[in-house]
Short mmCIF file of C-alpha atoms in Angstrom, two decimals:
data_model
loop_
_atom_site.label_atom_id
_atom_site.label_comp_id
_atom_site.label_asym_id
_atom_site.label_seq_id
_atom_site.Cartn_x
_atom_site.Cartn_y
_atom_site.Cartn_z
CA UNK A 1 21.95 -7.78 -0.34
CA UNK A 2 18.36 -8.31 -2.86
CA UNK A 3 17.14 -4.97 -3.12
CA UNK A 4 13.99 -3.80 -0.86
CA UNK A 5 11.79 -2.68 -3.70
CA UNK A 6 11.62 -3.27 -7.39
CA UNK A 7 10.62 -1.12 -10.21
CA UNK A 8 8.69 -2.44 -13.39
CA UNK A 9 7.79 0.34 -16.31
CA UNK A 10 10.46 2.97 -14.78
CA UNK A 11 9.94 4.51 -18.53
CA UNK A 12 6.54 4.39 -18.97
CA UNK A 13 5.32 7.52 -20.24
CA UNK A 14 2.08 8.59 -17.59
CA UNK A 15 1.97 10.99 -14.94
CA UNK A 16 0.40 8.04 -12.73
CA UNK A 17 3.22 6.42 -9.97
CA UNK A 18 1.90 3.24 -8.44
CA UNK A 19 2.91 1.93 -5.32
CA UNK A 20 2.60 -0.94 -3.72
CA UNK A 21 3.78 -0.50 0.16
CA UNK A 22 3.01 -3.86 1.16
CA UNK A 23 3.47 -6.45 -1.74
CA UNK A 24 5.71 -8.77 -0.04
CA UNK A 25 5.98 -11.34 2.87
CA UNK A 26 9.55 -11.64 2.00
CA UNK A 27 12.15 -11.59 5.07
CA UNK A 28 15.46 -10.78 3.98
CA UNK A 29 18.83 -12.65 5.31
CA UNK A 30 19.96 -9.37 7.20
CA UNK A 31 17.00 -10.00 9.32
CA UNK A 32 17.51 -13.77 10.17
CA UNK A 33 15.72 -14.58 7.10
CA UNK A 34 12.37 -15.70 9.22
CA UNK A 35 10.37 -13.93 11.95
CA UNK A 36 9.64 -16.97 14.01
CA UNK A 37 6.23 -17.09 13.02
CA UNK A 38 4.47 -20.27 10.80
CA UNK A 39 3.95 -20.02 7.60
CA UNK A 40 0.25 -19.89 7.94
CA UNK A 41 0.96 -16.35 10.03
CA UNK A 42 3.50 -15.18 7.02
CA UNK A 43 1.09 -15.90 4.02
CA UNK A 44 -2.07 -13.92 6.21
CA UNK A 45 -2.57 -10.29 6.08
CA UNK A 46 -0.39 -9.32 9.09
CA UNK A 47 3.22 -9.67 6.78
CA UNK A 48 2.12 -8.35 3.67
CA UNK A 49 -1.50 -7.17 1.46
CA UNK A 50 -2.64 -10.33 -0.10
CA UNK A 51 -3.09 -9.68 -3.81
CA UNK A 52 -2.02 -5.94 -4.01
CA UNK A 53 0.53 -6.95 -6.18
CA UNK A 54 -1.06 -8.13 -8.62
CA UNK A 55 -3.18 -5.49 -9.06
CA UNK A 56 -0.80 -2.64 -8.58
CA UNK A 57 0.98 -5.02 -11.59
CA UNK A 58 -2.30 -4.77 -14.00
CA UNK A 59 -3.43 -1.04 -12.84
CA UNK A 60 0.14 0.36 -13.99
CA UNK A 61 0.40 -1.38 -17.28
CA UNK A 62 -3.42 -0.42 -18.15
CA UNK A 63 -2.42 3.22 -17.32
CA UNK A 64 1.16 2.71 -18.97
CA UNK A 65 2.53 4.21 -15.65
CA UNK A 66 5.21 3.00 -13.38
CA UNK A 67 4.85 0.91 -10.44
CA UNK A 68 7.56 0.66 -7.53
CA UNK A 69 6.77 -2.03 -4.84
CA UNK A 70 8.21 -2.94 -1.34
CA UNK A 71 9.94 -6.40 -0.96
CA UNK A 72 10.11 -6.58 2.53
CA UNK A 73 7.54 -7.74 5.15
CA UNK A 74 5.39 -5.04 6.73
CA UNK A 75 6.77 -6.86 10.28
CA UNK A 76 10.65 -6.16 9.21
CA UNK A 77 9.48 -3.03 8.67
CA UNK A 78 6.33 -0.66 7.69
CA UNK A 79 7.16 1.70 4.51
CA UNK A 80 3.52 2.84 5.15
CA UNK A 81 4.48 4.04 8.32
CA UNK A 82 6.83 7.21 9.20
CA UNK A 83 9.97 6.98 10.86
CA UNK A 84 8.49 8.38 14.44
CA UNK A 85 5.36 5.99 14.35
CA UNK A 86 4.84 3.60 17.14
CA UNK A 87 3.40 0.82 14.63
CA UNK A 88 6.79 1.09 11.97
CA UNK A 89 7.72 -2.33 13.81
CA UNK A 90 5.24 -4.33 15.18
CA UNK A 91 5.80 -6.57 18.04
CA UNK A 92 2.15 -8.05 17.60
CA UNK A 93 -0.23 -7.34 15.33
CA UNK A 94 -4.31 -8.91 15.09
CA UNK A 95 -3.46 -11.08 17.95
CA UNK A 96 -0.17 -12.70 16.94
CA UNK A 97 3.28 -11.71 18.70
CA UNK A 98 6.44 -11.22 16.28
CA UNK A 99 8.99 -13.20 17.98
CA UNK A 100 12.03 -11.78 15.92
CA UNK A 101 10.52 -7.92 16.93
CA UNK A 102 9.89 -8.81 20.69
CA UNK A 103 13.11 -7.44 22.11
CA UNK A 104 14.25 -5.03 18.84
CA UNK A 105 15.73 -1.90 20.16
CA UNK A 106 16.20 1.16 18.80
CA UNK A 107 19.56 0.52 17.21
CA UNK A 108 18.12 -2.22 15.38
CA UNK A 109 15.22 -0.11 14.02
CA UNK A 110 17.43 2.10 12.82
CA UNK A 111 19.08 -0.45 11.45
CA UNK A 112 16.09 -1.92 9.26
CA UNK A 113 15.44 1.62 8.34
CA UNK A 114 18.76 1.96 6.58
CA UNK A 115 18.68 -1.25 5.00
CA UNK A 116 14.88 -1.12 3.67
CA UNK A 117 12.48 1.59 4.69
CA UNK A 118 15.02 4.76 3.38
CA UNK A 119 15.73 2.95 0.21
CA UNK A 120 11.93 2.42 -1.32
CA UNK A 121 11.25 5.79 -0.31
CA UNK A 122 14.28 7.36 -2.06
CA UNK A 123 13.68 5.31 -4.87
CA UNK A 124 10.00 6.53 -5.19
CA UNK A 125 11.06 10.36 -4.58
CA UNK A 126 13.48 9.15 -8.04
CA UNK A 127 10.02 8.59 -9.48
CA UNK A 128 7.90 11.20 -8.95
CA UNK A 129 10.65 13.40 -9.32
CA UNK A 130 11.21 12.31 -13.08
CA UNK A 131 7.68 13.22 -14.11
CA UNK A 132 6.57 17.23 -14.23
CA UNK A 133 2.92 16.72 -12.51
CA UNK A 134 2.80 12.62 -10.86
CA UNK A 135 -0.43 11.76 -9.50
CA UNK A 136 0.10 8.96 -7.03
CA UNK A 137 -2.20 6.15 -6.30
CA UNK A 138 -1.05 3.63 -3.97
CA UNK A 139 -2.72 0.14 -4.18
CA UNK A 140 -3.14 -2.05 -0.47
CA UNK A 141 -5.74 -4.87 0.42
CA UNK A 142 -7.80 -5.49 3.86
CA UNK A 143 -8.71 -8.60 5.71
CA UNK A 144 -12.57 -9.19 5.10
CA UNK A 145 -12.40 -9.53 9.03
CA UNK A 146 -9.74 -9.13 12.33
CA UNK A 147 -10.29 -11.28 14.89
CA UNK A 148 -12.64 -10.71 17.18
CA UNK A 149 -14.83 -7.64 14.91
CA UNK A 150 -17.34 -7.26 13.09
CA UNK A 151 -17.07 -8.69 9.28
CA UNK A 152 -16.06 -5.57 7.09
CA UNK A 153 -18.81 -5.33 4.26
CA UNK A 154 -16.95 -2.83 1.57
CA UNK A 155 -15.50 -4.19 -1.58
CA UNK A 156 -13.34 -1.74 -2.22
CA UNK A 157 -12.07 1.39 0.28
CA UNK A 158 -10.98 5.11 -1.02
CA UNK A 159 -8.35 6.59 1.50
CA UNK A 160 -7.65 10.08 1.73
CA UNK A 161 -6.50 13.51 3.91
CA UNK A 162 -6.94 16.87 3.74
CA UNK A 163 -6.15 16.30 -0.05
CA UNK A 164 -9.58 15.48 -1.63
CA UNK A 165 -9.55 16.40 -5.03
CA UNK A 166 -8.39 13.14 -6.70
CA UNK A 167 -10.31 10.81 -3.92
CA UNK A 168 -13.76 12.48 -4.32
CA UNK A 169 -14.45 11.97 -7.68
CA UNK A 170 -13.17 8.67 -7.47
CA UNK A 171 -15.68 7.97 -4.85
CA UNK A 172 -18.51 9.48 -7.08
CA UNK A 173 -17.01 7.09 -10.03
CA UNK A 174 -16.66 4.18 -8.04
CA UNK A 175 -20.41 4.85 -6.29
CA UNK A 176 -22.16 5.09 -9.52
CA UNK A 177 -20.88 1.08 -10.29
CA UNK A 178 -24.19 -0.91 -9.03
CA UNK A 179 -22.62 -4.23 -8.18
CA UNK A 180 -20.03 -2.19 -5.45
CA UNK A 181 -19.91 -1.33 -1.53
CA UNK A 182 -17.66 1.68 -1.32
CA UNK A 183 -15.92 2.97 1.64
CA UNK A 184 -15.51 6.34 2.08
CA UNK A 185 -12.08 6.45 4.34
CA UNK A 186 -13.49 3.14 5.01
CA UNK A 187 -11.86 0.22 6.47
CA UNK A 188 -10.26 3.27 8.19
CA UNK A 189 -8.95 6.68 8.10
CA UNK A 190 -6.32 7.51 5.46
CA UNK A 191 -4.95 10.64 7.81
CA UNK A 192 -1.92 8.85 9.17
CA UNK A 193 0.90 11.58 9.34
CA UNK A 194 4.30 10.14 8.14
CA UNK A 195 2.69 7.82 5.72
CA UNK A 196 3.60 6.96 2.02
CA UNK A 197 0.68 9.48 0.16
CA UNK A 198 1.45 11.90 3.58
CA UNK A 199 4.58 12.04 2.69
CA UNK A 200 4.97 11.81 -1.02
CA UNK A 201 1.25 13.33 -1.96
CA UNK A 202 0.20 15.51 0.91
CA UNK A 203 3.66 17.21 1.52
CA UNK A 204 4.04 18.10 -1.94
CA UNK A 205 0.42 18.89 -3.14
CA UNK A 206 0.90 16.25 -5.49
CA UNK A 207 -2.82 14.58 -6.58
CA UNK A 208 -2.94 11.12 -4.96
CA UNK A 209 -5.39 8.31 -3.63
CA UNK A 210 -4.75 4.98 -1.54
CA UNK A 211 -7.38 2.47 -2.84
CA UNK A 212 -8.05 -0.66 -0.46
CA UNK A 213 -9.20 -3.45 -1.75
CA UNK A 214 -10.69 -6.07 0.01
CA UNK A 215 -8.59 -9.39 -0.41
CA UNK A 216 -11.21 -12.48 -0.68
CA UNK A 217 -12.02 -10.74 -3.66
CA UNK A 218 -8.22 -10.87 -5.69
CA UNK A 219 -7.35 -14.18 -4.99
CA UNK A 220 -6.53 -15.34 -8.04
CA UNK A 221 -4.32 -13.77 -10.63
CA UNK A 222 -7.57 -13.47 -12.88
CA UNK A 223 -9.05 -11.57 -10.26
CA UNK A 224 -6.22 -8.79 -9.61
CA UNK A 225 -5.59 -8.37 -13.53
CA UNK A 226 -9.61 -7.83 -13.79
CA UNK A 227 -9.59 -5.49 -11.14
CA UNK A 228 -6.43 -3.29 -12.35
CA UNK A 229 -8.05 -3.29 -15.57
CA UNK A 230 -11.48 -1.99 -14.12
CA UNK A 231 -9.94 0.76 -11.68
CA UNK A 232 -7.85 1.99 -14.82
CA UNK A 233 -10.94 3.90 -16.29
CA UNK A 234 -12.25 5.07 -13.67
CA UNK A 235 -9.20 6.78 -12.24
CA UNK A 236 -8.49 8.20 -15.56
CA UNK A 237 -12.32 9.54 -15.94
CA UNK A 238 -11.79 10.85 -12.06
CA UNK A 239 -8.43 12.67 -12.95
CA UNK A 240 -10.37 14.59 -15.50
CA UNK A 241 -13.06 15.87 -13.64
CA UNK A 242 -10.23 16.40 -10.74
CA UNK A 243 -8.89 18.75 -13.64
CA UNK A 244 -5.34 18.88 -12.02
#
C-alpha cells in the first residue's frame, strides 16, 4: 500500500508545520482505484484543492519548515473533517454524485479511516510533537464559484476559531497589501469542530491559521511558488506581533 501522506523537510529547523489536507486527487487501489466519476469531475475542486500543493511546497521551504500533505482524494476520505462529521465521505458534493460512496456503509468508513484518515493525522501529531512551540498553518484553495452562487470576489481567505491571535494580525498584514480582497473567515467559517487546526491547533492552544486561496489565481507552478514566497513574510511579520 503507497502511503496516504508524504513528508518533505521533516528536519527543517522552524517552529512552522504546513499542511496540506487536500493536495491530492489520487484514489488509491484499496478503494477500486477510481470513484466512477470523469476525469473532468477528478481534476475540479470537489476531489482535491487545485494548486494548494504547490504552494504549501514554496511556503514551507521559504519558512524552512516542514510540510506534511494528504495523498488521498477528499471523496475517499476528508482529513479536514473529524471522524463524527456527516461530510468525512461525501456521496455528492457541488452537484455531482460519488458513485463509488453511494452505498458505503459504516464498515467501509471505518475502513478508509484506518487505511488513510488515522495515518496523516498520526503522522502530523509526529510533527508537531518534535518541535517545543509549532505554529500551524494549513494551506487549501476555493473554487472562484459553486454552481448555481454568486461569484466569490476574495483573493485570498484567513480561517480561524476561537483562536485569534495568529489569524488577526495576519488579516491586518494581509489588508494593508493594496492589490488584495481579503476574507475575513471568508469563503466560510473556519469553526468546524473535528477539523485539522480544531484538532491539532485549537485542542492544544497551539498558534495556527488556515489560509484559502482562491484557485484561478495558482494555476501555474509560477503562480503557487510566487504566492508561497509572498505569504512567507507576512506570516513571519504576523507571528511577531502575535508574540507567541
Amino acid at each position: 500500500m503507497t502511503a496516504p501522506f508524504h513528508i518533505e523537510g521533516k528536519n527543517r529547523p522552524a517552529r512552522w508545520v504546513i499542511t496540506c489536507d487536500h493536495a491530492s486527487n489520487r484514489v488509491p487501489m484499496e478503494v477500486g482505484g477510481d470513484l466512477g466519476l470523469a476525469p473532468e469531475d477528478m481534476n475540479r475542486h470537489i476531489a482535491f484543492d487545485p494548486g494548494a500543493l504547490g504552494v504549501a511546497r514554496a511556503l514551507a521551504t521559504a519558512l524552512e519548515a516542514p510540510m506534511i500533505a494528504s495523498d488521498v482524494s477528499r471523496l475517499v476520505i476528508d482529513p479536514n473533517r473529524g471522524e463524527d462529521d456527516p461530510t468525512l465521505l461525501m456521496k455528492l458534493y457541488d452537484g455531482t454524485i460519488i458513485p463509488a460512496n453511494r452505498h458505503a456503509d459504516a464498515a467501509e468508513l471505518e475502513r478508509r479511516l484506518r487505511l488513510f484518515h488515522r495515518p496523516y493525522h498520526a503522522a502530523l501529531a509526529g510533527l508537531i510533537a518534535a518541535r517545543a512551540d509549532p505554529v500551524l498553518v494549513a494551506i487549501h484553495s476555493f473554487t472562484p464559484q459553486f454552481k448555481g452562487r454568486a461569484p466569490r470576489p476574495w483573493h485570498i481567505g484567513v480561517l480561524y476559531a476561537g483562536d485569534t491571535r495568529l489569524a488577526l494580525p495576519l488579516i491586518a498584514r494581509l489588508n494593508a497589501e493594496t492589490d488584495l480582497c481579503v476574507g475575513d473567515n471568508q469563503p466560510y467559517s473556519g469553526h468546524l469542530p473535528g477539523d485539522s487546526m480544531y484538532r491539532h491547533g485549537v485542542g492544544p492552544h497551539h498558534p495556527h491559521v488556515l489560509i484559502e486561496l482562491r484557485n484561478d489565481l495558482i494555476v501555474t507552478e509560477a503562480a503557487q511558488t510566487a504566492w508561497g514566497q509572498r505569504l512567507a513574510p507576512l506570516l513571519d511579520a504576523a507571528l511577531q506581533i502575535a508574540q507567541v
